[in-house]
Amino acid sequence: MPTLIPSVPLADLAKTAAEGLRGAFGREVSLTAAAPGRVNLIGEHIDYCDGFVLPFALDRYVVIAAALNGGDAARIGSTEGETVTIPLAAPATPGQPKWANYVRGVIRGFQDRGIAIPGFDAWIVSTVPVGAGLSSSAALECATATLLEGLVGRQLPLRDKALLCQKAEHDFAGVPCGIMDQFASTFGMADRLVLIDCRSGEPTLVPFSNPNLTVVIANTMVHHELDDGGYAARRKNTEDGLAVIGKPSWRDVTPGEVEAAWDRLGDPVNRRARHVVGEIARTAAAARALEAGDFAALGPLMAASHDSLRDDFEVSCPELDTMVDIARRIGITGGVIGARMTGGGFGGSTVTLCDSGHAEAIAARLHADYRAATGVTPEIFASRPARGGHVVR
Ligand code: GLA
């Protein structure tokens, strides 16, 4: 049996969602929207520091099938949880169950733009692992926004749509996230990385189609919650650090300046600062290496990124370190180009850049050795860059 979990074709997901809609509400689907999760190759915890990030949209999707219901409320169900009813006549506010807040937040974004939403029924299915650091919440937000665009017959500019989804995460889920996840889920394209300059807010699509390269994602199954304060605390550390250094943007700060301000910054802010400045430089270097087709150069950059997230930014965990260590032991002779944790951290997944010919064997080793070390069975899959949020025909 292969270790790598295959992806489910979008058409099959759309069919399952349509069946769910029919089963729950007795309605035939009139509109289906999909949006992907993301994996980040490098550039971690610097999207809220004006840095660069290098994610791509996964071929794992949240899919929503819907039909107008003639009323003034949305009724939304999924295979995962209870069905919710969201009134649409008044501005949406956060409530229970929590998962529906991503939907409520996006509805509110449309309402705040003066766009009235007609009553609809919807059924959600997803192949984006939840709590795995792969942006299942951004996928739900972006799929909802794409669905609402279709229902009201109006498309938002992509950037506006991504920012609307980010605001939903801030205001309705309580996570002060950066722009990476929603940008990747919105702007993603097949065979392209989404290089985001988080200072200008400009995404650049970088070709990534070499068949000899495979990106393997290993979910440690350690659940990750970004609304428990750890994420917000890190973000605050970086804001405090920048204030001490006295520059308007982390992009203008040099390693020498962090060094010079080390004692004034104090621990742990000085180490957080060292991560930010180092990670911005590493991500810029990775983008240059990709442009030059120098994939081998990504290995040391990914390794340094992981170590910095573990030691200076302190967002890794023993399970992530174990998974990365296994990949490191396999090494370049076994086809591993580079490995690191990906996403917000405190659990979640690692990303391993592999030689395609070795990908299945690498996955099998990660699976077996991780299980032996932790007693936990990981979930491992490969993904090529896929298309961002869109209406499924
Ligand atoms: C989460 C956030 C992103 C980003 C990453 C860390 O995924 O939503 O904005 O900050 O963590 O790189």
Short mmCIF file of C-alpha atoms in Angstrom, two decimals, residues 153-381:
data_model
loop_
_atom_site.label_atom_id
_atom_site.label_comp_id
_atom_site.label_asym_id
_atom_site.label_seq_id
_atom_site.Cartn_x
_atom_site.Cartn_y
_atom_site.Cartn_z
CA GLY A 153 -23.40 37.88 -9.22
CA ARG A 154 -20.51 40.16 -8.37
CA GLN A 155 -16.81 39.41 -8.28
CA LEU A 156 -14.51 41.25 -5.92
CA PRO A 157 -10.96 42.09 -7.00
CA LEU A 158 -8.80 39.15 -5.80
CA ARG A 159 -6.83 41.27 -3.36
CA ASP A 160 -9.98 42.73 -1.81
CA LYS A 161 -11.43 39.23 -1.51
CA ALA A 162 -8.32 37.92 0.28
CA LEU A 163 -8.28 40.91 2.65
CA LEU A 164 -12.00 40.42 3.39
CA CYS A 165 -11.24 36.82 4.36
CA GLN A 166 -8.28 37.88 6.53
CA LYS A 167 -10.54 40.35 8.36
CA ALA A 168 -13.04 37.52 8.97
CA GLU A 169 -10.23 35.57 10.65
CA HIS A 170 -9.25 38.59 12.78
CA ASP A 171 -12.72 39.69 13.85
CA PHE A 172 -14.66 36.42 13.96
CA ALA A 173 -12.01 33.81 14.86
CA GLY A 174 -9.80 36.01 17.02
CA VAL A 175 -6.53 35.16 15.24
CA PRO A 176 -4.48 38.24 14.27
CA CYS A 177 -3.05 36.45 11.23
CA GLY A 178 -1.02 37.90 8.37
CA ILE A 179 -2.01 37.74 4.72
CA MET A 180 -0.26 34.56 3.61
CA ASP A 181 -3.03 31.97 3.92
CA GLN A 182 -5.83 33.95 2.35
CA PHE A 183 -3.56 35.18 -0.45
CA ALA A 184 -2.39 31.64 -1.25
CA SER A 185 -5.95 30.31 -1.21
CA THR A 186 -7.15 33.16 -3.44
CA PHE A 187 -4.26 33.73 -5.87
CA GLY A 188 -2.98 30.14 -6.14
CA MET A 189 -2.49 28.66 -9.60
CA ALA A 190 -1.49 25.26 -10.95
CA ASP A 191 2.31 24.91 -11.22
CA ARG A 192 2.92 28.24 -9.48
CA LEU A 193 4.22 29.28 -6.07
CA VAL A 194 2.71 32.47 -4.68
CA LEU A 195 5.64 34.68 -3.68
CA ILE A 196 4.12 37.44 -1.57
CA ASP A 197 5.85 40.67 -0.75
CA CYS A 198 3.96 41.40 2.45
CA ARG A 199 5.12 45.01 2.55
CA SER A 200 3.65 45.95 -0.83
CA GLY A 201 0.90 43.31 -0.61
CA GLU A 202 1.84 42.17 -4.10
CA PRO A 203 1.80 38.47 -5.02
CA THR A 204 4.06 37.19 -7.81
CA LEU A 205 3.40 33.78 -9.36
CA VAL A 206 6.65 31.82 -9.57
CA PRO A 207 6.81 28.80 -11.93
CA PHE A 208 7.15 25.49 -10.04
CA SER A 209 6.45 22.68 -12.45
CA ASN A 210 9.64 20.61 -12.52
CA PRO A 211 8.37 17.00 -12.50
CA ASN A 212 11.56 15.90 -10.68
CA LEU A 213 10.50 17.81 -7.56
CA THR A 214 7.80 16.61 -5.19
CA VAL A 215 6.54 18.39 -2.09
CA VAL A 216 5.64 15.95 0.69
CA ILE A 217 3.50 17.17 3.58
CA ALA A 218 3.52 15.19 6.82
CA ASN A 219 0.82 15.90 9.41
CA THR A 220 2.20 15.10 12.88
CA MET A 221 -1.42 14.87 14.12
CA VAL A 222 -0.53 17.19 16.98
CA HIS A 223 -3.46 19.53 16.99
CA HIS A 224 -2.78 23.15 16.60
CA GLU A 225 -4.90 26.07 17.80
CA LEU A 226 -3.81 29.54 16.82
CA ASP A 227 -6.45 31.31 18.93
CA ASP A 228 -4.98 30.18 22.26
CA GLY A 229 -2.64 33.15 22.56
CA GLY A 230 0.71 31.74 21.35
CA TYR A 231 0.34 33.19 17.87
CA ALA A 232 -0.81 36.60 19.12
CA ALA A 233 2.05 36.65 21.67
CA ARG A 234 4.63 36.06 18.92
CA ARG A 235 3.15 38.79 16.80
CA LYS A 236 3.25 41.17 19.78
CA ASN A 237 6.94 40.27 20.39
CA THR A 238 7.77 41.37 16.84
CA GLU A 239 5.85 44.64 17.24
CA ASP A 240 7.63 45.37 20.51
CA GLY A 241 10.98 44.56 18.92
CA LEU A 242 10.44 46.89 16.01
CA ALA A 243 9.44 49.69 18.37
CA VAL A 244 12.70 49.27 20.33
CA ILE A 245 14.79 49.25 17.15
CA GLY A 246 12.89 52.33 16.00
CA LYS A 247 12.48 51.57 12.33
CA PRO A 248 9.16 51.77 10.44
CA SER A 249 9.48 48.27 8.91
CA TRP A 250 11.34 45.00 9.56
CA ARG A 251 12.41 45.15 5.93
CA ASP A 252 14.67 48.08 6.81
CA VAL A 253 16.32 46.28 9.75
CA THR A 254 19.73 44.62 9.30
CA PRO A 255 21.18 41.71 11.33
CA GLY A 256 23.76 44.18 12.66
CA GLU A 257 21.03 46.41 14.04
CA VAL A 258 19.43 43.48 15.87
CA GLU A 259 22.84 42.58 17.28
CA ALA A 260 23.49 46.17 18.39
CA ALA A 261 20.09 46.36 20.12
CA TRP A 262 20.36 42.87 21.67
CA ASP A 263 20.38 43.85 25.34
CA ARG A 264 17.86 46.64 24.94
CA LEU A 265 15.52 44.21 23.19
CA GLY A 266 15.89 41.68 25.96
CA ASP A 267 14.96 38.01 25.87
CA PRO A 268 12.90 36.64 24.14
CA VAL A 269 12.24 39.68 21.91
CA ASN A 270 15.88 39.73 20.72
CA ARG A 271 15.63 36.13 19.53
CA ARG A 272 12.27 36.81 17.86
CA ALA A 273 13.91 39.74 16.08
CA ARG A 274 16.82 37.57 14.92
CA HIS A 275 14.31 35.11 13.45
CA VAL A 276 12.41 37.81 11.57
CA VAL A 277 15.46 39.40 9.99
CA GLY A 278 17.05 36.03 9.18
CA GLU A 279 13.85 34.55 7.73
CA ILE A 280 13.26 37.56 5.49
CA ALA A 281 16.77 37.14 4.06
CA ARG A 282 16.36 33.35 3.69
CA THR A 283 13.07 33.70 1.84
CA ALA A 284 14.47 36.30 -0.54
CA ALA A 285 17.42 33.95 -1.15
CA ALA A 286 15.05 31.03 -1.78
CA ALA A 287 13.10 33.06 -4.34
CA ARG A 288 16.36 33.93 -6.14
CA ALA A 289 17.49 30.29 -6.06
CA LEU A 290 14.17 29.13 -7.55
CA GLU A 291 14.44 31.71 -10.30
CA ALA A 292 17.91 30.36 -11.11
CA GLY A 293 16.67 26.75 -11.00
CA ASP A 294 19.07 26.05 -8.13
CA PHE A 295 16.81 23.77 -6.09
CA ALA A 296 19.66 22.34 -4.02
CA ALA A 297 20.15 25.78 -2.46
CA LEU A 298 16.72 25.44 -0.82
CA GLY A 299 17.95 22.65 1.48
CA PRO A 300 20.18 24.70 3.80
CA LEU A 301 17.69 27.59 3.75
CA MET A 302 14.83 25.32 4.85
CA ALA A 303 17.04 23.78 7.54
CA ALA A 304 18.04 27.19 8.91
CA SER A 305 14.39 28.28 8.84
CA HIS A 306 13.31 25.30 10.94
CA ASP A 307 16.10 25.75 13.47
CA SER A 308 15.27 29.41 13.84
CA LEU A 309 11.55 28.68 14.34
CA ARG A 310 12.47 26.04 16.92
CA ASP A 311 15.10 27.95 18.89
CA ASP A 312 14.48 31.66 18.36
CA PHE A 313 10.79 31.93 17.55
CA GLU A 314 9.80 28.91 19.68
CA VAL A 315 6.79 27.83 17.63
CA SER A 316 7.91 24.26 16.87
CA CYS A 317 7.19 21.27 19.11
CA PRO A 318 8.92 17.90 19.76
CA GLU A 319 6.77 16.09 17.18
CA LEU A 320 7.58 18.58 14.40
CA ASP A 321 11.27 18.40 15.32
CA THR A 322 11.11 14.59 15.23
CA MET A 323 9.55 14.58 11.75
CA VAL A 324 12.12 17.07 10.44
CA ASP A 325 14.97 15.09 12.01
CA ILE A 326 13.82 11.93 10.24
CA ALA A 327 13.85 13.77 6.91
CA ARG A 328 17.30 15.15 7.71
CA ARG A 329 18.60 11.67 8.42
CA ILE A 330 17.30 10.43 5.06
CA GLY A 331 19.26 13.31 3.58
CA ILE A 332 20.14 14.20 0.04
CA THR A 333 21.40 10.69 -0.75
CA GLY A 334 17.87 9.43 0.01
CA GLY A 335 16.31 12.19 -2.10
CA VAL A 336 15.49 14.78 0.60
CA ILE A 337 16.39 18.28 -0.61
CA GLY A 338 15.06 20.13 2.43
CA ALA A 339 12.57 19.88 5.31
CA ARG A 340 11.01 22.18 7.86
CA MET A 341 7.84 22.84 9.82
CA THR A 342 5.20 24.73 7.86
CA GLY A 343 2.47 27.15 8.93
CA GLY A 344 1.81 28.67 12.32
CA GLY A 345 3.40 25.84 14.31
CA PHE A 346 2.69 24.57 17.85
CA GLY A 347 1.91 21.28 16.07
CA GLY A 348 0.67 20.72 12.54
CA SER A 349 2.71 19.64 9.55
CA THR A 350 6.16 19.57 8.04
CA VAL A 351 7.06 20.22 4.41
CA THR A 352 9.74 18.11 2.75
CA LEU A 353 11.06 18.96 -0.69
CA CYS A 354 12.00 15.69 -2.40
CA ASP A 355 13.42 14.23 -5.52
CA SER A 356 10.26 12.78 -7.15
CA GLY A 357 11.78 9.35 -7.72
CA HIS A 358 12.25 8.96 -3.97
CA ALA A 359 9.01 10.57 -2.76
CA GLU A 360 7.10 7.38 -1.95
CA ALA A 361 10.08 5.82 -0.16
CA ILE A 362 10.66 9.03 1.81
CA ALA A 363 6.99 9.10 2.84
CA ALA A 364 7.22 5.48 3.98
CA ARG A 365 10.29 6.26 6.11
CA LEU A 366 8.67 9.36 7.64
CA HIS A 367 5.59 7.28 8.44
CA ALA A 368 7.44 4.33 9.98
CA ASP A 369 10.11 6.25 11.90
CA TYR A 370 7.66 8.85 13.23
CA ARG A 371 5.35 6.11 14.43
CA ALA A 372 8.22 4.28 16.08
CA ALA A 373 9.37 7.46 17.83
CA THR A 374 6.01 8.83 18.97
CA GLY A 375 3.46 6.01 18.82
CA VAL A 376 1.31 8.30 16.64
CA THR A 377 0.33 7.50 13.02
CA PRO A 378 0.98 10.52 10.80
CA GLU A 379 -0.92 11.42 7.64
CA ILE A 380 1.31 12.05 4.67
CA PHE A 381 0.52 13.29 1.18
#
